[in-house]
């Protein structure tokens, strides 16, 4: 094997001999360092060695499987413990969230209750409690977000950004409330300005009888208005007097509209007024005074027919004014719990005074105010009157079924109804309540309790005047002041 290879056939012989002599040799290179051609074939393995090798391999595989199974069991156990811990933490967080929400609801209810009646100290405490609960909710939200696994590198920036966002979200509801309050204040200012203008016009018209003594009266009325604005947060006699002026103005407006519709329908106004007054006189105190009917059918001229019509409308509206619900039901809340009932009445007054009655009845047509409107409309506008004025009974049918028409005539009627309803709420919120009175027919004129609807020359009522018929009632207030009853005067002769 040490001789050199002389030719290719000699190389083949040497390789063949080497394979026959060393079939299990580990080395696969010959002495010359050339690669053995037996790499192209696989030698048959030794069975004994293979069996031992396979046994060792199987045992090693089993040990590795046992270790893997043990590691997987530990990992699964650790994972289950981690999930259980996370679940407990999440449950604990949710409990804290629910408790914070419940506490915030209770604080918010206290904040609402502090608005009416107005209690500054209670409102301050409730406001602090609401803010505290909102901040607690913000902290809980941050805890929840951190547990969701934020990237470590951007966590500080994320926490800072979220803290800023949470602060904005906490402040945002209060900013919205402040904006709403600012809008409400502006709306109230506009309403006050409008009412002051209307009242100034009323004062000018009522005081400017002959163009004299206007300044003194106007100065007194304007001083009263400033006092009313100062005490408007609580029921007061001055506020009641202002509400009564609104009733008179709205009643005059509705009477003018009704009178113009009668003219357009070619009514005999004098005959209509005499019929109204005769029926009214026979149904009231004149049932035992026959001469009063004669007075009612003869004293009203065509020029003053509006006063008789206004008297009829006012009498219908103020019928049942002394009862807390105008006798629409048998409620006795004013007797069972008078203090609470007074507070509720003034709250309703504040809530309703700036509302459009048409919109209110569109939302709540069957509320107490809606029932009051339906009852008074059916009492004032007779079906024959409506059919004569409008040619149909459409509005009467709608009111009878509990609906409220969207017509100009009914809107004017709602203006009077709202004014009387607000006056009624104020009357039952005052302590003591106003005492209503009405001048009787044929009574002597008393300037302390009566006011003539007809202006006389010189601005003074001449002697010998008596009450022809009452136009609107008067009230005695708890502070000693008097809202004068309006009357139509005639000469005694």
PDB file of N, CA and C in Angstrom, residues 309-384:
ATOM      1  N   UNK A 309    -116.390  93.578  27.931  1.00  0.00           N
ATOM      2  CA  UNK A 309    -115.844  92.319  27.427  1.00  0.00           C
ATOM      3  C   UNK A 309    -114.653  91.877  28.273  1.00  0.00           C
ATOM      4  N   UNK A 310    -113.810  92.840  28.657  1.00  0.00           N
ATOM      5  CA  UNK A 310    -112.664  92.507  29.512  1.00  0.00           C
ATOM      6  C   UNK A 310    -113.137  92.027  30.872  1.00  0.00           C
ATOM      7  N   UNK A 311    -114.214  92.628  31.381  1.00  0.00           N
ATOM      8  CA  UNK A 311    -114.769  92.196  32.657  1.00  0.00           C
ATOM      9  C   UNK A 311    -115.230  90.740  32.590  1.00  0.00           C
ATOM     10  N   UNK A 312    -115.872  90.391  31.484  1.00  0.00           N
ATOM     11  CA  UNK A 312    -116.343  89.017  31.299  1.00  0.00           C
ATOM     12  C   UNK A 312    -115.158  88.036  31.269  1.00  0.00           C
ATOM     13  N   UNK A 313    -114.112  88.389  30.524  1.00  0.00           N
ATOM     14  CA  UNK A 313    -112.941  87.517  30.409  1.00  0.00           C
ATOM     15  C   UNK A 313    -112.232  87.381  31.750  1.00  0.00           C
ATOM     16  N   UNK A 314    -112.067  88.508  32.454  1.00  0.00           N
ATOM     17  CA  UNK A 314    -111.388  88.479  33.745  1.00  0.00           C
ATOM     18  C   UNK A 314    -112.157  87.642  34.759  1.00  0.00           C
ATOM     19  N   UNK A 315    -113.472  87.778  34.763  1.00  0.00           N
ATOM     20  CA  UNK A 315    -114.284  87.018  35.718  1.00  0.00           C
ATOM     21  C   UNK A 315    -114.144  85.517  35.475  1.00  0.00           C
ATOM     22  N   UNK A 316    -114.098  85.114  34.224  1.00  0.00           N
ATOM     23  CA  UNK A 316    -113.956  83.689  33.913  1.00  0.00           C
ATOM     24  C   UNK A 316    -112.577  83.175  34.332  1.00  0.00           C
ATOM     25  N   UNK A 317    -111.543  83.976  34.077  1.00  0.00           N
ATOM     26  CA  UNK A 317    -110.196  83.530  34.406  1.00  0.00           C
ATOM     27  C   UNK A 317    -109.979  83.443  35.911  1.00  0.00           C
ATOM     28  N   UNK A 318    -110.511  84.396  36.682  1.00  0.00           N
ATOM     29  CA  UNK A 318    -110.269  84.422  38.120  1.00  0.00           C
ATOM     30  C   UNK A 318    -111.261  83.568  38.896  1.00  0.00           C
ATOM     31  N   UNK A 319    -112.158  82.907  38.216  1.00  0.00           N
ATOM     32  CA  UNK A 319    -113.088  82.014  38.910  1.00  0.00           C
ATOM     33  C   UNK A 319    -112.298  80.810  39.457  1.00  0.00           C
ATOM     34  N   UNK A 320    -112.365  80.580  40.750  1.00  0.00           N
ATOM     35  CA  UNK A 320    -111.614  79.502  41.394  1.00  0.00           C
ATOM     36  C   UNK A 320    -110.202  79.885  41.782  1.00  0.00           C
ATOM     37  N   UNK A 321    -109.867  81.182  41.713  1.00  0.00           N
ATOM     38  CA  UNK A 321    -108.511  81.628  42.017  1.00  0.00           C
ATOM     39  C   UNK A 321    -108.125  81.341  43.469  1.00  0.00           C
ATOM     40  N   UNK A 322    -109.107  81.273  44.366  1.00  0.00           N
ATOM     41  CA  UNK A 322    -108.817  81.075  45.781  1.00  0.00           C
ATOM     42  C   UNK A 322    -108.417  79.642  46.106  1.00  0.00           C
ATOM     43  N   UNK A 323    -108.598  78.706  45.160  1.00  0.00           N
ATOM     44  CA  UNK A 323    -108.230  77.301  45.382  1.00  0.00           C
ATOM     45  C   UNK A 323    -106.877  77.022  44.756  1.00  0.00           C
ATOM     46  N   UNK A 324    -106.129  76.103  45.331  1.00  0.00           N
ATOM     47  CA  UNK A 324    -104.762  75.847  44.875  1.00  0.00           C
ATOM     48  C   UNK A 324    -104.684  75.266  43.468  1.00  0.00           C
ATOM     49  N   UNK A 325    -105.743  74.658  42.967  1.00  0.00           N
ATOM     50  CA  UNK A 325    -105.742  74.136  41.594  1.00  0.00           C
ATOM     51  C   UNK A 325    -106.943  74.637  40.797  1.00  0.00           C
ATOM     52  N   UNK A 326    -107.514  75.775  41.175  1.00  0.00           N
ATOM     53  CA  UNK A 326    -108.694  76.322  40.505  1.00  0.00           C
ATOM     54  C   UNK A 326    -109.850  75.318  40.520  1.00  0.00           C
ATOM     55  N   UNK A 327    -109.891  74.487  41.546  1.00  0.00           N
ATOM     56  CA  UNK A 327    -110.940  73.469  41.689  1.00  0.00           C
ATOM     57  C   UNK A 327    -110.938  72.451  40.548  1.00  0.00           C
ATOM     58  N   UNK A 328    -109.768  72.255  39.954  1.00  0.00           N
ATOM     59  CA  UNK A 328    -109.681  71.216  38.928  1.00  0.00           C
ATOM     60  C   UNK A 328    -109.610  69.832  39.560  1.00  0.00           C
ATOM     61  N   UNK A 329    -109.175  69.761  40.821  1.00  0.00           N
ATOM     62  CA  UNK A 329    -109.188  68.507  41.560  1.00  0.00           C
ATOM     63  C   UNK A 329    -109.380  68.840  43.035  1.00  0.00           C
ATOM     64  N   UNK A 330    -109.378  67.834  43.860  1.00  0.00           N
ATOM     65  CA  UNK A 330    -109.602  68.048  45.286  1.00  0.00           C
ATOM     66  C   UNK A 330    -108.330  68.097  46.097  1.00  0.00           C
ATOM     67  N   UNK A 331    -107.238  68.572  45.523  1.00  0.00           N
ATOM     68  CA  UNK A 331    -105.954  68.608  46.222  1.00  0.00           C
ATOM     69  C   UNK A 331    -106.014  69.527  47.440  1.00  0.00           C
ATOM     70  N   UNK A 332    -105.324  69.095  48.523  1.00  0.00           N
ATOM     71  CA  UNK A 332    -105.262  69.884  49.754  1.00  0.00           C
ATOM     72  C   UNK A 332    -103.816  70.033  50.225  1.00  0.00           C
ATOM     73  N   UNK A 333    -102.876  70.076  49.303  1.00  0.00           N
ATOM     74  CA  UNK A 333    -101.458  70.163  49.671  1.00  0.00           C
ATOM     75  C   UNK A 333    -101.149  71.439  50.426  1.00  0.00           C
ATOM     76  N   UNK A 334    -101.841  72.529  50.093  1.00  0.00           N
ATOM     77  CA  UNK A 334    -101.587  73.804  50.767  1.00  0.00           C
ATOM     78  C   UNK A 334    -101.992  73.763  52.229  1.00  0.00           C
ATOM     79  N   UNK A 335    -102.839  72.821  52.608  1.00  0.00           N
ATOM     80  CA  UNK A 335    -103.264  72.695  54.001  1.00  0.00           C
ATOM     81  C   UNK A 335    -102.471  71.620  54.731  1.00  0.00           C
ATOM     82  N   UNK A 336    -102.125  70.530  54.038  1.00  0.00           N
ATOM     83  CA  UNK A 336    -101.420  69.427  54.674  1.00  0.00           C
ATOM     84  C   UNK A 336     -99.951  69.746  54.902  1.00  0.00           C
ATOM     85  N   UNK A 337     -99.317  70.382  53.912  1.00  0.00           N
ATOM     86  CA  UNK A 337     -97.895  70.723  54.029  1.00  0.00           C
ATOM     87  C   UNK A 337     -97.682  72.118  53.450  1.00  0.00           C
ATOM     88  N   UNK A 338     -98.111  73.150  54.178  1.00  0.00           N
ATOM     89  CA  UNK A 338     -98.135  74.502  53.604  1.00  0.00           C
ATOM     90  C   UNK A 338     -96.765  75.035  53.212  1.00  0.00           C
ATOM     91  N   UNK A 339     -95.742  74.821  54.073  1.00  0.00           N
ATOM     92  CA  UNK A 339     -94.409  75.372  53.766  1.00  0.00           C
ATOM     93  C   UNK A 339     -93.835  74.777  52.487  1.00  0.00           C
ATOM     94  N   UNK A 340     -93.910  73.449  52.359  1.00  0.00           N
ATOM     95  CA  UNK A 340     -93.395  72.799  51.157  1.00  0.00           C
ATOM     96  C   UNK A 340     -94.192  73.221  49.925  1.00  0.00           C
ATOM     97  N   UNK A 341     -95.502  73.379  50.090  1.00  0.00           N
ATOM     98  CA  UNK A 341     -96.337  73.785  48.956  1.00  0.00           C
ATOM     99  C   UNK A 341     -95.978  75.188  48.491  1.00  0.00           C
ATOM    100  N   UNK A 342     -95.687  76.090  49.411  1.00  0.00           N
ATOM    101  CA  UNK A 342     -95.284  77.451  49.028  1.00  0.00           C
ATOM    102  C   UNK A 342     -93.977  77.426  48.254  1.00  0.00           C
ATOM    103  N   UNK A 343     -93.018  76.614  48.730  1.00  0.00           N
ATOM    104  CA  UNK A 343     -91.735  76.512  48.005  1.00  0.00           C
ATOM    105  C   UNK A 343     -91.937  75.926  46.620  1.00  0.00           C
ATOM    106  N   UNK A 344     -92.770  74.906  46.510  1.00  0.00           N
ATOM    107  CA  UNK A 344     -93.028  74.298  45.202  1.00  0.00           C
ATOM    108  C   UNK A 344     -93.680  75.292  44.245  1.00  0.00           C
ATOM    109  N   UNK A 345     -94.599  76.095  44.745  1.00  0.00           N
ATOM    110  CA  UNK A 345     -95.271  77.083  43.898  1.00  0.00           C
ATOM    111  C   UNK A 345     -94.282  78.108  43.359  1.00  0.00           C
ATOM    112  N   UNK A 346     -93.390  78.586  44.221  1.00  0.00           N
ATOM    113  CA  UNK A 346     -92.422  79.587  43.753  1.00  0.00           C
ATOM    114  C   UNK A 346     -91.407  78.968  42.800  1.00  0.00           C
ATOM    115  N   UNK A 347     -91.062  77.704  43.010  1.00  0.00           N
ATOM    116  CA  UNK A 347     -90.176  77.009  42.069  1.00  0.00           C
ATOM    117  C   UNK A 347     -90.832  76.895  40.697  1.00  0.00           C
ATOM    118  N   UNK A 348     -92.106  76.523  40.674  1.00  0.00           N
ATOM    119  CA  UNK A 348     -92.825  76.437  39.404  1.00  0.00           C
ATOM    120  C   UNK A 348     -92.923  77.803  38.737  1.00  0.00           C
ATOM    121  N   UNK A 349     -93.116  78.843  39.543  1.00  0.00           N
ATOM    122  CA  UNK A 349     -93.159  80.200  38.987  1.00  0.00           C
ATOM    123  C   UNK A 349     -91.848  80.545  38.289  1.00  0.00           C
ATOM    124  N   UNK A 350     -90.724  80.284  38.952  1.00  0.00           N
ATOM    125  CA  UNK A 350     -89.422  80.575  38.362  1.00  0.00           C
ATOM    126  C   UNK A 350     -89.182  79.749  37.099  1.00  0.00           C
ATOM    127  N   UNK A 351     -89.585  78.477  37.126  1.00  0.00           N
ATOM    128  CA  UNK A 351     -89.350  77.607  35.969  1.00  0.00           C
ATOM    129  C   UNK A 351     -90.193  78.001  34.766  1.00  0.00           C
ATOM    130  N   UNK A 352     -91.377  78.538  35.007  1.00  0.00           N
ATOM    131  CA  UNK A 352     -92.328  78.759  33.924  1.00  0.00           C
ATOM    132  C   UNK A 352     -92.331  80.175  33.375  1.00  0.00           C
ATOM    133  N   UNK A 353     -91.859  81.141  34.163  1.00  0.00           N
ATOM    134  CA  UNK A 353     -92.039  82.540  33.754  1.00  0.00           C
ATOM    135  C   UNK A 353     -91.303  82.885  32.463  1.00  0.00           C
ATOM    136  N   UNK A 354     -90.209  82.188  32.160  1.00  0.00           N
ATOM    137  CA  UNK A 354     -89.463  82.473  30.931  1.00  0.00           C
ATOM    138  C   UNK A 354     -89.784  81.503  29.803  1.00  0.00           C
ATOM    139  N   UNK A 355     -90.753  80.626  29.985  1.00  0.00           N
ATOM    140  CA  UNK A 355     -91.093  79.623  28.976  1.00  0.00           C
ATOM    141  C   UNK A 355     -92.212  80.122  28.074  1.00  0.00           C
ATOM    142  N   UNK A 356     -92.151  79.688  26.824  1.00  0.00           N
ATOM    143  CA  UNK A 356     -93.224  79.966  25.880  1.00  0.00           C
ATOM    144  C   UNK A 356     -94.357  78.972  26.148  1.00  0.00           C
ATOM    145  N   UNK A 357     -95.560  79.449  26.473  1.00  0.00           N
ATOM    146  CA  UNK A 357     -96.641  78.505  26.803  1.00  0.00           C
ATOM    147  C   UNK A 357     -96.977  77.561  25.656  1.00  0.00           C
ATOM    148  N   UNK A 358     -96.811  78.026  24.414  1.00  0.00           N
ATOM    149  CA  UNK A 358     -97.099  77.151  23.278  1.00  0.00           C
ATOM    150  C   UNK A 358     -96.140  75.968  23.239  1.00  0.00           C
ATOM    151  N   UNK A 359     -94.840  76.243  23.466  1.00  0.00           N
ATOM    152  CA  UNK A 359     -93.852  75.163  23.474  1.00  0.00           C
ATOM    153  C   UNK A 359     -94.078  74.230  24.658  1.00  0.00           C
ATOM    154  N   UNK A 360     -94.426  74.795  25.810  1.00  0.00           N
ATOM    155  CA  UNK A 360     -94.679  73.960  26.983  1.00  0.00           C
ATOM    156  C   UNK A 360     -95.837  73.006  26.747  1.00  0.00           C
ATOM    157  N   UNK A 361     -96.937  73.507  26.195  1.00  0.00           N
ATOM    158  CA  UNK A 361     -98.098  72.649  25.947  1.00  0.00           C
ATOM    159  C   UNK A 361     -97.864  71.695  24.793  1.00  0.00           C
ATOM    160  N   UNK A 362     -96.922  72.030  23.896  1.00  0.00           N
ATOM    161  CA  UNK A 362     -96.567  71.090  22.840  1.00  0.00           C
ATOM    162  C   UNK A 362     -95.864  69.866  23.397  1.00  0.00           C
ATOM    163  N   UNK A 363     -95.135  70.045  24.531  1.00  0.00           N
ATOM    164  CA  UNK A 363     -94.425  68.934  25.153  1.00  0.00           C
ATOM    165  C   UNK A 363     -95.306  68.228  26.179  1.00  0.00           C
ATOM    166  N   UNK A 364     -95.998  69.016  27.015  1.00  0.00           N
ATOM    167  CA  UNK A 364     -96.843  68.458  28.080  1.00  0.00           C
ATOM    168  C   UNK A 364     -98.260  69.007  27.954  1.00  0.00           C
ATOM    169  N   UNK A 365     -99.023  68.519  26.985  1.00  0.00           N
ATOM    170  CA  UNK A 365    -100.376  69.076  26.768  1.00  0.00           C
ATOM    171  C   UNK A 365    -101.341  68.799  27.910  1.00  0.00           C
ATOM    172  N   UNK A 366    -101.094  67.754  28.698  1.00  0.00           N
ATOM    173  CA  UNK A 366    -102.052  67.373  29.746  1.00  0.00           C
ATOM    174  C   UNK A 366    -101.556  67.728  31.144  1.00  0.00           C
ATOM    175  N   UNK A 367    -100.589  68.640  31.243  1.00  0.00           N
ATOM    176  CA  UNK A 367    -100.129  69.063  32.559  1.00  0.00           C
ATOM    177  C   UNK A 367    -101.205  69.916  33.224  1.00  0.00           C
ATOM    178  N   UNK A 368    -100.969  70.334  34.476  1.00  0.00           N
ATOM    179  CA  UNK A 368    -101.971  71.124  35.202  1.00  0.00           C
ATOM    180  C   UNK A 368    -102.267  72.434  34.468  1.00  0.00           C
ATOM    181  N   UNK A 369    -101.218  73.062  33.943  1.00  0.00           N
ATOM    182  CA  UNK A 369    -101.426  74.306  33.200  1.00  0.00           C
ATOM    183  C   UNK A 369    -102.232  74.046  31.918  1.00  0.00           C
ATOM    184  N   UNK A 370    -101.977  72.922  31.254  1.00  0.00           N
ATOM    185  CA  UNK A 370    -102.746  72.570  30.060  1.00  0.00           C
ATOM    186  C   UNK A 370    -104.215  72.348  30.372  1.00  0.00           C
ATOM    187  N   UNK A 371    -104.493  71.671  31.487  1.00  0.00           N
ATOM    188  CA  UNK A 371    -105.889  71.465  31.882  1.00  0.00           C
ATOM    189  C   UNK A 371    -106.558  72.796  32.219  1.00  0.00           C
ATOM    190  N   UNK A 372    -105.804  73.684  32.870  1.00  0.00           N
ATOM    191  CA  UNK A 372    -106.333  75.007  33.204  1.00  0.00           C
ATOM    192  C   UNK A 372    -106.701  75.774  31.936  1.00  0.00           C
ATOM    193  N   UNK A 373    -105.813  75.732  30.922  1.00  0.00           N
ATOM    194  CA  UNK A 373    -106.082  76.439  29.663  1.00  0.00           C
ATOM    195  C   UNK A 373    -107.324  75.873  28.973  1.00  0.00           C
ATOM    196  N   UNK A 374    -107.421  74.556  28.930  1.00  0.00           N
ATOM    197  CA  UNK A 374    -108.584  73.939  28.281  1.00  0.00           C
ATOM    198  C   UNK A 374    -109.877  74.325  28.989  1.00  0.00           C
ATOM    199  N   UNK A 375    -109.846  74.269  30.300  1.00  0.00           N
ATOM    200  CA  UNK A 375    -111.053  74.589  31.078  1.00  0.00           C
ATOM    201  C   UNK A 375    -111.491  76.034  30.862  1.00  0.00           C
ATOM    202  N   UNK A 376    -110.542  76.970  30.907  1.00  0.00           N
ATOM    203  CA  UNK A 376    -110.888  78.380  30.759  1.00  0.00           C
ATOM    204  C   UNK A 376    -111.300  78.724  29.328  1.00  0.00           C
ATOM    205  N   UNK A 377    -110.674  78.102  28.340  1.00  0.00           N
ATOM    206  CA  UNK A 377    -111.056  78.389  26.951  1.00  0.00           C
ATOM    207  C   UNK A 377    -112.498  77.962  26.697  1.00  0.00           C
ATOM    208  N   UNK A 378    -112.846  76.766  27.148  1.00  0.00           N
ATOM    209  CA  UNK A 378    -114.210  76.282  26.935  1.00  0.00           C
ATOM    210  C   UNK A 378    -115.226  77.114  27.711  1.00  0.00           C
ATOM    211  N   UNK A 379    -114.792  77.726  28.829  1.00  0.00           N
ATOM    212  CA  UNK A 379    -115.703  78.566  29.602  1.00  0.00           C
ATOM    213  C   UNK A 379    -115.879  79.946  28.982  1.00  0.00           C
ATOM    214  N   UNK A 380    -114.852  80.465  28.336  1.00  0.00           N
ATOM    215  CA  UNK A 380    -114.896  81.824  27.778  1.00  0.00           C
ATOM    216  C   UNK A 380    -115.460  81.840  26.363  1.00  0.00           C
ATOM    217  N   UNK A 381    -114.968  80.945  25.506  1.00  0.00           N
ATOM    218  CA  UNK A 381    -115.361  80.949  24.087  1.00  0.00           C
ATOM    219  C   UNK A 381    -116.460  79.911  23.880  1.00  0.00           C
ATOM    220  N   UNK A 382    -117.672  80.376  23.741  1.00  0.00           N
ATOM    221  CA  UNK A 382    -118.802  79.479  23.507  1.00  0.00           C
ATOM    222  C   UNK A 382    -118.724  78.914  22.088  1.00  0.00           C
ATOM    223  N   UNK A 383    -119.186  77.673  21.877  1.00  0.00           N
ATOM    224  CA  UNK A 383    -119.136  77.107  20.515  1.00  0.00           C
ATOM    225  C   UNK A 383    -119.808  77.994  19.471  1.00  0.00           C
ATOM    226  N   UNK A 384    -120.950  78.606  19.808  1.00  0.00           N
ATOM    227  CA  UNK A 384    -121.622  79.478  18.838  1.00  0.00           C
ATOM    228  C   UNK A 384    -120.776  80.715  18.536  1.00  0.00           C
TER     229      UNK A 384
END
